[in-house]
Amino acid sequence: MTNANTNTGNLNPFFHPAAHYASPEGVLNDDELSGPEKRIILSSWASDMFAVESCPALREIPGMGHTIRLADILAALRRLDGDDDPPPPGGVPMRLRRPWAAALRSPAGACFGDVGRLVHCIHERVG
């Protein structure tokens, strides 16, 4: 990636945030920025546009001499929302209950009467 001009003399931090902030924490701690301005900066950093090609969990922001973890950017956005808790881990994939599947696992489909036995017989012939 190309490096942005980091001469911070007259640059507005809103237009050139990498020249003013070294981390998401720095953006959050700047009292001169409003909440929406902080959100714009952090959201732009989280953009896939700055993703490191070989490691999408990192962001390489032009003008910054180091990469930033996407998790740190998202945590800063959550703090901005007043939600310090990390999101819950991914859920377990839902599987629909199939009554006939239990019959296949039980001997002779004992749990499901005639239908279970029929399914069991079909499974034995196919399997």
Backbone as JSON Lines, residues from 0, in Angstrom:
{"i":0,"aa":"M","n":[0.83,-1.17,0.0],"ca":[0.0,0.0,0.0],"c":[0.88,1.24,0.0]}
{"i":1,"aa":"T","n":[0.37,2.32,-0.54],"ca":[1.15,3.54,-0.57],"c":[1.0,4.27,0.76]}
{"i":2,"aa":"N","n":[2.02,5.0,1.11],"ca":[1.98,5.77,2.35],"c":[1.41,7.15,2.08]}
{"i":3,"aa":"A","n":[0.49,7.59,2.94],"ca":[-0.07,8.92,2.83],"c":[0.91,9.92,3.41]}
{"i":4,"aa":"N","n":[0.77,11.16,3.04],"ca":[1.6,12.21,3.6],"c":[1.33,12.3,5.09]}
{"i":5,"aa":"T","n":[2.35,12.12,5.9],"ca":[2.15,12.13,7.34],"c":[2.58,13.44,7.97]}
{"i":6,"aa":"N","n":[2.78,14.48,7.17],"ca":[3.07,15.8,7.71],"c":[1.79,16.3,8.37]}
{"i":7,"aa":"T","n":[1.76,16.32,9.68],"ca":[0.53,16.61,10.4],"c":[0.32,18.09,10.66]}
{"i":8,"aa":"G","n":[1.13,18.94,10.07],"ca":[1.04,20.37,10.33],"c":[-0.36,20.93,10.23]}
{"i":9,"aa":"N","n":[-0.98,20.9,9.05],"ca":[-2.29,21.52,8.86],"c":[-3.36,20.53,8.46]}
{"i":10,"aa":"L","n":[-3.09,19.25,8.62],"ca":[-4.07,18.25,8.19],"c":[-5.18,18.11,9.23]}
{"i":11,"aa":"N","n":[-6.39,17.97,8.75],"ca":[-7.53,17.73,9.61],"c":[-7.57,16.24,9.95]}
{"i":12,"aa":"P","n":[-7.65,15.88,11.23],"ca":[-7.64,14.44,11.57],"c":[-8.81,13.68,10.97]}
{"i":13,"aa":"F","n":[-9.88,14.37,10.65],"ca":[-11.03,13.7,10.06],"c":[-10.72,13.23,8.63]}
{"i":14,"aa":"F","n":[-9.91,14.0,7.9],"ca":[-9.6,13.64,6.52],"c":[-8.36,12.76,6.4]}
{"i":15,"aa":"H","n":[-7.46,12.85,7.37],"ca":[-6.24,12.06,7.35],"c":[-6.02,11.43,8.73]}
{"i":16,"aa":"P","n":[-6.92,10.53,9.14],"ca":[-6.82,10.0,10.51],"c":[-5.54,9.23,10.78]}
{"i":17,"aa":"A","n":[-4.97,8.58,9.78],"ca":[-3.76,7.8,10.02],"c":[-2.59,8.7,10.39]}
{"i":18,"aa":"A","n":[-2.65,9.96,10.0],"ca":[-1.59,10.89,10.34],"c":[-1.7,11.36,11.79]}
{"i":19,"aa":"H","n":[-2.83,11.11,12.43],"ca":[-3.06,11.61,13.79],"c":[-3.24,10.52,14.83]}
{"i":20,"aa":"Y","n":[-3.65,9.33,14.41],"ca":[-3.97,8.27,15.38],"c":[-3.17,7.01,15.05]}
{"i":21,"aa":"A","n":[-2.65,6.39,16.08],"ca":[-1.87,5.17,15.89],"c":[-2.69,3.92,16.17]}
{"i":22,"aa":"S","n":[-3.89,4.1,16.73],"ca":[-4.69,2.94,17.11],"c":[-6.16,3.34,17.23]}
{"i":23,"aa":"P","n":[-7.04,2.37,17.25],"ca":[-8.46,2.67,17.49],"c":[-8.67,3.35,18.85]}
{"i":24,"aa":"E","n":[-7.86,2.97,19.82],"ca":[-7.96,3.58,21.15],"c":[-7.68,5.08,21.08]}
{"i":25,"aa":"G","n":[-6.73,5.46,20.24],"ca":[-6.42,6.88,20.06],"c":[-7.6,7.65,19.51]}
{"i":26,"aa":"V","n":[-8.33,7.03,18.59],"ca":[-9.53,7.67,18.04],"c":[-10.57,7.84,19.14]}
{"i":27,"aa":"L","n":[-10.79,6.8,19.92],"ca":[-11.79,6.87,21.0],"c":[-11.44,7.93,22.04]}
{"i":28,"aa":"N","n":[-10.16,8.11,22.31],"ca":[-9.73,9.03,23.36],"c":[-9.66,10.48,22.92]}
{"i":29,"aa":"D","n":[-9.87,10.77,21.64],"ca":[-9.81,12.15,21.16],"c":[-11.11,12.88,21.49]}
{"i":30,"aa":"D","n":[-11.02,13.83,22.42],"ca":[-12.21,14.56,22.86],"c":[-12.69,15.59,21.84]}
{"i":31,"aa":"E","n":[-11.87,15.89,20.84],"ca":[-12.27,16.88,19.84],"c":[-13.17,16.28,18.76]}
{"i":32,"aa":"L","n":[-13.2,14.97,18.66],"ca":[-14.05,14.3,17.67],"c":[-15.41,13.97,18.28]}
{"i":33,"aa":"S","n":[-16.44,14.12,17.48],"ca":[-17.78,13.7,17.93],"c":[-17.9,12.19,17.76]}
{"i":34,"aa":"G","n":[-18.93,11.62,18.35],"ca":[-19.19,10.19,18.2],"c":[-19.31,9.75,16.75]}
{"i":35,"aa":"P","n":[-20.12,10.48,15.95],"ca":[-20.23,10.09,14.54],"c":[-18.91,10.2,13.78]}
{"i":36,"aa":"E","n":[-18.07,11.19,14.11],"ca":[-16.78,11.3,13.45],"c":[-15.87,10.13,13.81]}
{"i":37,"aa":"K","n":[-15.9,9.74,15.07],"ca":[-15.12,8.58,15.5],"c":[-15.6,7.33,14.77]}
{"i":38,"aa":"R","n":[-16.91,7.21,14.64],"ca":[-17.49,6.05,13.96],"c":[-17.06,6.01,12.49]}
{"i":39,"aa":"I","n":[-17.03,7.15,11.83],"ca":[-16.63,7.2,10.43],"c":[-15.18,6.74,10.27]}
{"i":40,"aa":"I","n":[-14.3,7.25,11.13],"ca":[-12.89,6.88,11.05],"c":[-12.72,5.38,11.3]}
{"i":41,"aa":"L","n":[-13.3,4.89,12.39],"ca":[-13.15,3.47,12.73],"c":[-13.78,2.56,11.68]}
{"i":42,"aa":"S","n":[-14.94,2.96,11.17],"ca":[-15.61,2.16,10.15],"c":[-14.79,2.11,8.87]}
{"i":43,"aa":"S","n":[-14.17,3.23,8.52],"ca":[-13.35,3.23,7.31],"c":[-12.15,2.31,7.49]}
{"i":44,"aa":"W","n":[-11.58,2.29,8.7],"ca":[-10.45,1.39,8.96],"c":[-10.89,-0.07,8.91]}
{"i":45,"aa":"A","n":[-12.11,-0.35,9.31],"ca":[-12.6,-1.73,9.31],"c":[-12.93,-2.22,7.9]}
{"i":46,"aa":"S","n":[-13.02,-1.31,6.97],"ca":[-13.39,-1.65,5.6],"c":[-12.47,-2.71,5.0]}
{"i":47,"aa":"D","n":[-13.05,-3.57,4.18],"ca":[-12.27,-4.59,3.48],"c":[-11.24,-3.97,2.54]}
{"i":48,"aa":"M","n":[-11.43,-2.7,2.21],"ca":[-10.5,-2.01,1.33],"c":[-9.09,-2.0,1.94]}
{"i":49,"aa":"F","n":[-8.99,-1.98,3.26],"ca":[-7.7,-1.94,3.93],"c":[-7.25,-3.32,4.45]}
{"i":50,"aa":"A","n":[-7.98,-4.36,4.1],"ca":[-7.62,-5.7,4.57],"c":[-6.28,-6.13,3.98]}
{"i":51,"aa":"V","n":[-5.47,-6.78,4.8],"ca":[-4.22,-7.35,4.32],"c":[-4.59,-8.6,3.55]}
{"i":52,"aa":"E","n":[-4.13,-8.68,2.31],"ca":[-4.58,-9.74,1.41],"c":[-4.35,-11.14,1.98]}
{"i":53,"aa":"S","n":[-3.21,-11.37,2.56],"ca":[-2.91,-12.72,3.06],"c":[-3.43,-12.96,4.47]}
{"i":54,"aa":"C","n":[-3.97,-11.92,5.1],"ca":[-4.46,-12.05,6.48],"c":[-5.61,-11.07,6.69]}
{"i":55,"aa":"P","n":[-6.83,-11.47,6.32],"ca":[-7.96,-10.55,6.36],"c":[-8.35,-10.08,7.76]}
{"i":56,"aa":"A","n":[-7.77,-10.63,8.81],"ca":[-8.06,-10.17,10.17],"c":[-7.23,-8.94,10.53]}
{"i":57,"aa":"L","n":[-6.34,-8.53,9.61],"ca":[-5.52,-7.34,9.83],"c":[-5.89,-6.26,8.83]}
{"i":58,"aa":"R","n":[-5.69,-5.01,9.23],"ca":[-5.93,-3.87,8.36],"c":[-4.63,-3.08,8.22]}
{"i":59,"aa":"E","n":[-4.3,-2.72,7.0],"ca":[-3.13,-1.91,6.71],"c":[-3.63,-0.55,6.24]}
{"i":60,"aa":"I","n":[-3.53,0.44,7.12],"ca":[-4.05,1.77,6.85],"c":[-2.93,2.61,6.25]}
{"i":61,"aa":"P","n":[-3.16,3.23,5.08],"ca":[-2.13,4.07,4.47],"c":[-1.71,5.19,5.44]}
{"i":62,"aa":"G","n":[-0.41,5.38,5.56],"ca":[0.1,6.41,6.44],"c":[0.45,5.9,7.82]}
{"i":63,"aa":"M","n":[0.04,4.7,8.13],"ca":[0.34,4.1,9.42],"c":[1.48,3.11,9.21]}
{"i":64,"aa":"G","n":[2.4,3.1,10.11],"ca":[3.57,2.25,9.94],"c":[3.38,0.82,10.41]}
{"i":65,"aa":"H","n":[2.18,0.49,10.84],"ca":[1.92,-0.87,11.34],"c":[0.5,-1.29,10.99]}
{"i":66,"aa":"T","n":[0.24,-2.58,11.09],"ca":[-1.11,-3.07,10.84],"c":[-1.93,-3.0,12.12]}
{"i":67,"aa":"I","n":[-3.23,-3.01,11.95],"ca":[-4.17,-2.98,13.08],"c":[-5.05,-4.2,12.98]}
{"i":68,"aa":"R","n":[-5.31,-4.83,14.1],"ca":[-6.21,-5.99,14.12],"c":[-7.66,-5.53,13.92]}
{"i":69,"aa":"L","n":[-8.37,-6.2,13.05],"ca":[-9.77,-5.9,12.83],"c":[-10.55,-6.05,14.14]}
{"i":70,"aa":"A","n":[-10.2,-7.03,14.95],"ca":[-10.88,-7.24,16.23],"c":[-10.77,-6.01,17.12]}
{"i":71,"aa":"D","n":[-9.62,-5.31,17.1],"ca":[-9.45,-4.11,17.9],"c":[-10.33,-2.97,17.39]}
{"i":72,"aa":"I","n":[-10.45,-2.86,16.08],"ca":[-11.3,-1.83,15.49],"c":[-12.76,-2.08,15.85]}
{"i":73,"aa":"L","n":[-13.19,-3.34,15.72],"ca":[-14.59,-3.68,16.05],"c":[-14.87,-3.51,17.53]}
{"i":74,"aa":"A","n":[-13.89,-3.8,18.38],"ca":[-14.06,-3.59,19.82],"c":[-14.22,-2.11,20.12]}
{"i":75,"aa":"A","n":[-13.47,-1.27,19.42],"ca":[-13.59,0.18,19.62],"c":[-14.97,0.66,19.17]}
{"i":76,"aa":"L","n":[-15.47,0.12,18.07],"ca":[-16.82,0.49,17.62],"c":[-17.87,0.06,18.63]}
{"i":77,"aa":"R","n":[-17.69,-1.12,19.23],"ca":[-18.64,-1.57,20.26],"c":[-18.59,-0.65,21.48]}
{"i":78,"aa":"R","n":[-17.39,-0.25,21.87],"ca":[-17.26,0.67,23.01],"c":[-17.93,2.0,22.7]}
{"i":79,"aa":"L","n":[-17.82,2.45,21.46],"ca":[-18.47,3.68,21.04],"c":[-19.98,3.56,21.19]}
{"i":80,"aa":"D","n":[-20.5,2.36,20.98],"ca":[-21.93,2.09,21.12],"c":[-22.32,1.86,22.58]}
{"i":81,"aa":"G","n":[-21.33,1.81,23.47],"ca":[-21.62,1.54,24.88],"c":[-21.79,0.06,25.15]}
{"i":82,"aa":"D","n":[-21.34,-0.77,24.24],"ca":[-21.46,-2.22,24.39],"c":[-20.06,-2.81,24.52]}
{"i":83,"aa":"D","n":[-19.58,-2.94,25.75],"ca":[-18.23,-3.43,25.98],"c":[-18.11,-4.94,25.86]}
{"i":84,"aa":"D","n":[-19.23,-5.64,25.89],"ca":[-19.19,-7.1,25.83],"c":[-18.91,-7.55,24.4]}
{"i":85,"aa":"P","n":[-18.03,-8.52,24.22],"ca":[-17.81,-9.04,22.87],"c":[-19.06,-9.79,22.4]}
{"i":86,"aa":"P","n":[-19.22,-9.91,21.1],"ca":[-20.39,-10.64,20.61],"c":[-20.31,-12.1,21.02]}
{"i":87,"aa":"P","n":[-21.45,-12.74,21.17],"ca":[-21.43,-14.16,21.53],"c":[-20.78,-14.97,20.42]}
{"i":88,"aa":"P","n":[-20.15,-16.08,20.77],"ca":[-19.54,-16.9,19.73],"c":[-20.6,-17.44,18.78]}
{"i":89,"aa":"G","n":[-20.16,-17.85,17.63],"ca":[-21.09,-18.37,16.63],"c":[-21.92,-19.51,17.17]}
{"i":90,"aa":"G","n":[-23.14,-19.57,16.73],"ca":[-24.05,-20.59,17.21],"c":[-23.77,-21.95,16.58]}
{"i":91,"aa":"V","n":[-24.33,-22.93,17.17],"ca":[-24.21,-24.28,16.63],"c":[-25.17,-24.38,15.45]}
{"i":92,"aa":"P","n":[-24.72,-24.94,14.34],"ca":[-25.62,-25.06,13.2],"c":[-26.88,-25.83,13.59]}
{"i":93,"aa":"M","n":[-28.0,-25.31,13.18],"ca":[-29.26,-25.99,13.49],"c":[-29.45,-27.19,12.59]}
{"i":94,"aa":"R","n":[-29.89,-28.23,13.18],"ca":[-30.24,-29.41,12.4],"c":[-31.68,-29.75,12.72]}
{"i":95,"aa":"L","n":[-32.42,-29.97,11.7],"ca":[-33.81,-30.33,11.9],"c":[-33.88,-31.76,12.43]}
{"i":96,"aa":"R","n":[-34.78,-31.94,13.35],"ca":[-34.98,-33.29,13.89],"c":[-35.66,-34.14,12.84]}
{"i":97,"aa":"R","n":[-35.13,-35.3,12.62],"ca":[-35.72,-36.23,11.67],"c":[-36.09,-37.49,12.44]}
{"i":98,"aa":"P","n":[-37.36,-37.69,12.71],"ca":[-37.76,-38.84,13.51],"c":[-37.28,-40.16,12.92]}
{"i":99,"aa":"W","n":[-37.23,-40.24,11.62],"ca":[-36.83,-41.49,11.0],"c":[-35.34,-41.75,11.19]}
{"i":100,"aa":"A","n":[-34.52,-40.69,11.46],"ca":[-33.09,-40.9,11.64],"c":[-32.83,-41.71,12.91]}
{"i":101,"aa":"A","n":[-33.61,-41.47,13.96],"ca":[-33.45,-42.24,15.19],"c":[-33.78,-43.7,14.94]}
{"i":102,"aa":"A","n":[-34.76,-43.94,14.08],"ca":[-35.14,-45.32,13.78],"c":[-34.0,-46.05,13.08]}
{"i":103,"aa":"L","n":[-33.22,-45.32,12.3],"ca":[-32.09,-45.94,11.61],"c":[-31.0,-46.35,12.59]}
{"i":104,"aa":"R","n":[-30.89,-45.61,13.68],"ca":[-29.85,-45.92,14.66],"c":[-30.27,-47.0,15.65]}
{"i":105,"aa":"S","n":[-31.57,-47.19,15.84],"ca":[-32.03,-48.17,16.83],"c":[-32.26,-49.52,16.15]}
{"i":106,"aa":"P","n":[-32.06,-50.6,16.88],"ca":[-32.25,-51.92,16.27],"c":[-33.7,-52.15,15.88]}
{"i":107,"aa":"A","n":[-33.92,-52.47,14.65],"ca":[-35.23,-52.81,14.09],"c":[-36.24,-51.7,14.28]}
{"i":108,"aa":"G","n":[-35.78,-50.47,14.49],"ca":[-36.7,-49.35,14.61],"c":[-37.65,-49.49,15.76]}
{"i":109,"aa":"A","n":[-37.21,-50.03,16.88],"ca":[-38.07,-50.33,18.01],"c":[-38.84,-49.12,18.52]}
{"i":110,"aa":"C","n":[-38.27,-47.95,18.39],"ca":[-38.92,-46.75,18.95],"c":[-40.11,-46.3,18.14]}
{"i":111,"aa":"F","n":[-40.16,-46.6,16.86],"ca":[-41.18,-46.01,16.02],"c":[-42.14,-47.02,15.4]}
{"i":112,"aa":"G","n":[-42.26,-48.17,15.99],"ca":[-43.25,-49.15,15.52],"c":[-43.03,-49.55,14.08]}
{"i":113,"aa":"D","n":[-44.15,-49.74,13.36],"ca":[-44.09,-50.23,11.98],"c":[-43.34,-49.29,11.05]}
{"i":114,"aa":"V","n":[-43.54,-47.98,11.2],"ca":[-42.86,-47.03,10.32],"c":[-41.35,-47.11,10.56]}
{"i":115,"aa":"G","n":[-40.96,-47.19,11.81],"ca":[-39.54,-47.29,12.13],"c":[-38.93,-48.54,11.55]}
{"i":116,"aa":"R","n":[-39.65,-49.67,11.65],"ca":[-39.14,-50.92,11.1],"c":[-39.02,-50.83,9.58]}
{"i":117,"aa":"L","n":[-39.99,-50.19,8.93],"ca":[-39.96,-50.04,7.48],"c":[-38.74,-49.21,7.06]}
{"i":118,"aa":"V","n":[-38.53,-48.11,7.75],"ca":[-37.38,-47.27,7.43],"c":[-36.1,-48.03,7.66]}
{"i":119,"aa":"H","n":[-36.05,-48.79,8.75],"ca":[-34.86,-49.58,9.06],"c":[-34.6,-50.61,7.95]}
{"i":120,"aa":"C","n":[-35.65,-51.25,7.49],"ca":[-35.5,-52.25,6.42],"c":[-35.0,-51.59,5.13]}
{"i":121,"aa":"I","n":[-35.54,-50.43,4.82],"ca":[-35.11,-49.73,3.6],"c":[-33.63,-49.37,3.74]}
{"i":122,"aa":"H","n":[-33.27,-48.87,4.9],"ca":[-31.87,-48.49,5.12],"c":[-30.95,-49.7,4.99]}
{"i":123,"aa":"E","n":[-31.39,-50.85,5.52],"ca":[-30.56,-52.06,5.45],"c":[-30.37,-52.49,4.0]}
{"i":124,"aa":"R","n":[-31.4,-52.34,3.19],"ca":[-31.3,-52.79,1.79],"c":[-30.46,-51.81,0.97]}
{"i":125,"aa":"V","n":[-30.58,-50.52,1.27],"ca":[-29.84,-49.51,0.5],"c":[-28.39,-49.46,0.96]}
{"i":126,"aa":"G","n":[-28.22,-49.51,2.27],"ca":[-26.9,-49.33,2.87],"c":[-26.05,-50.49,2.64]}
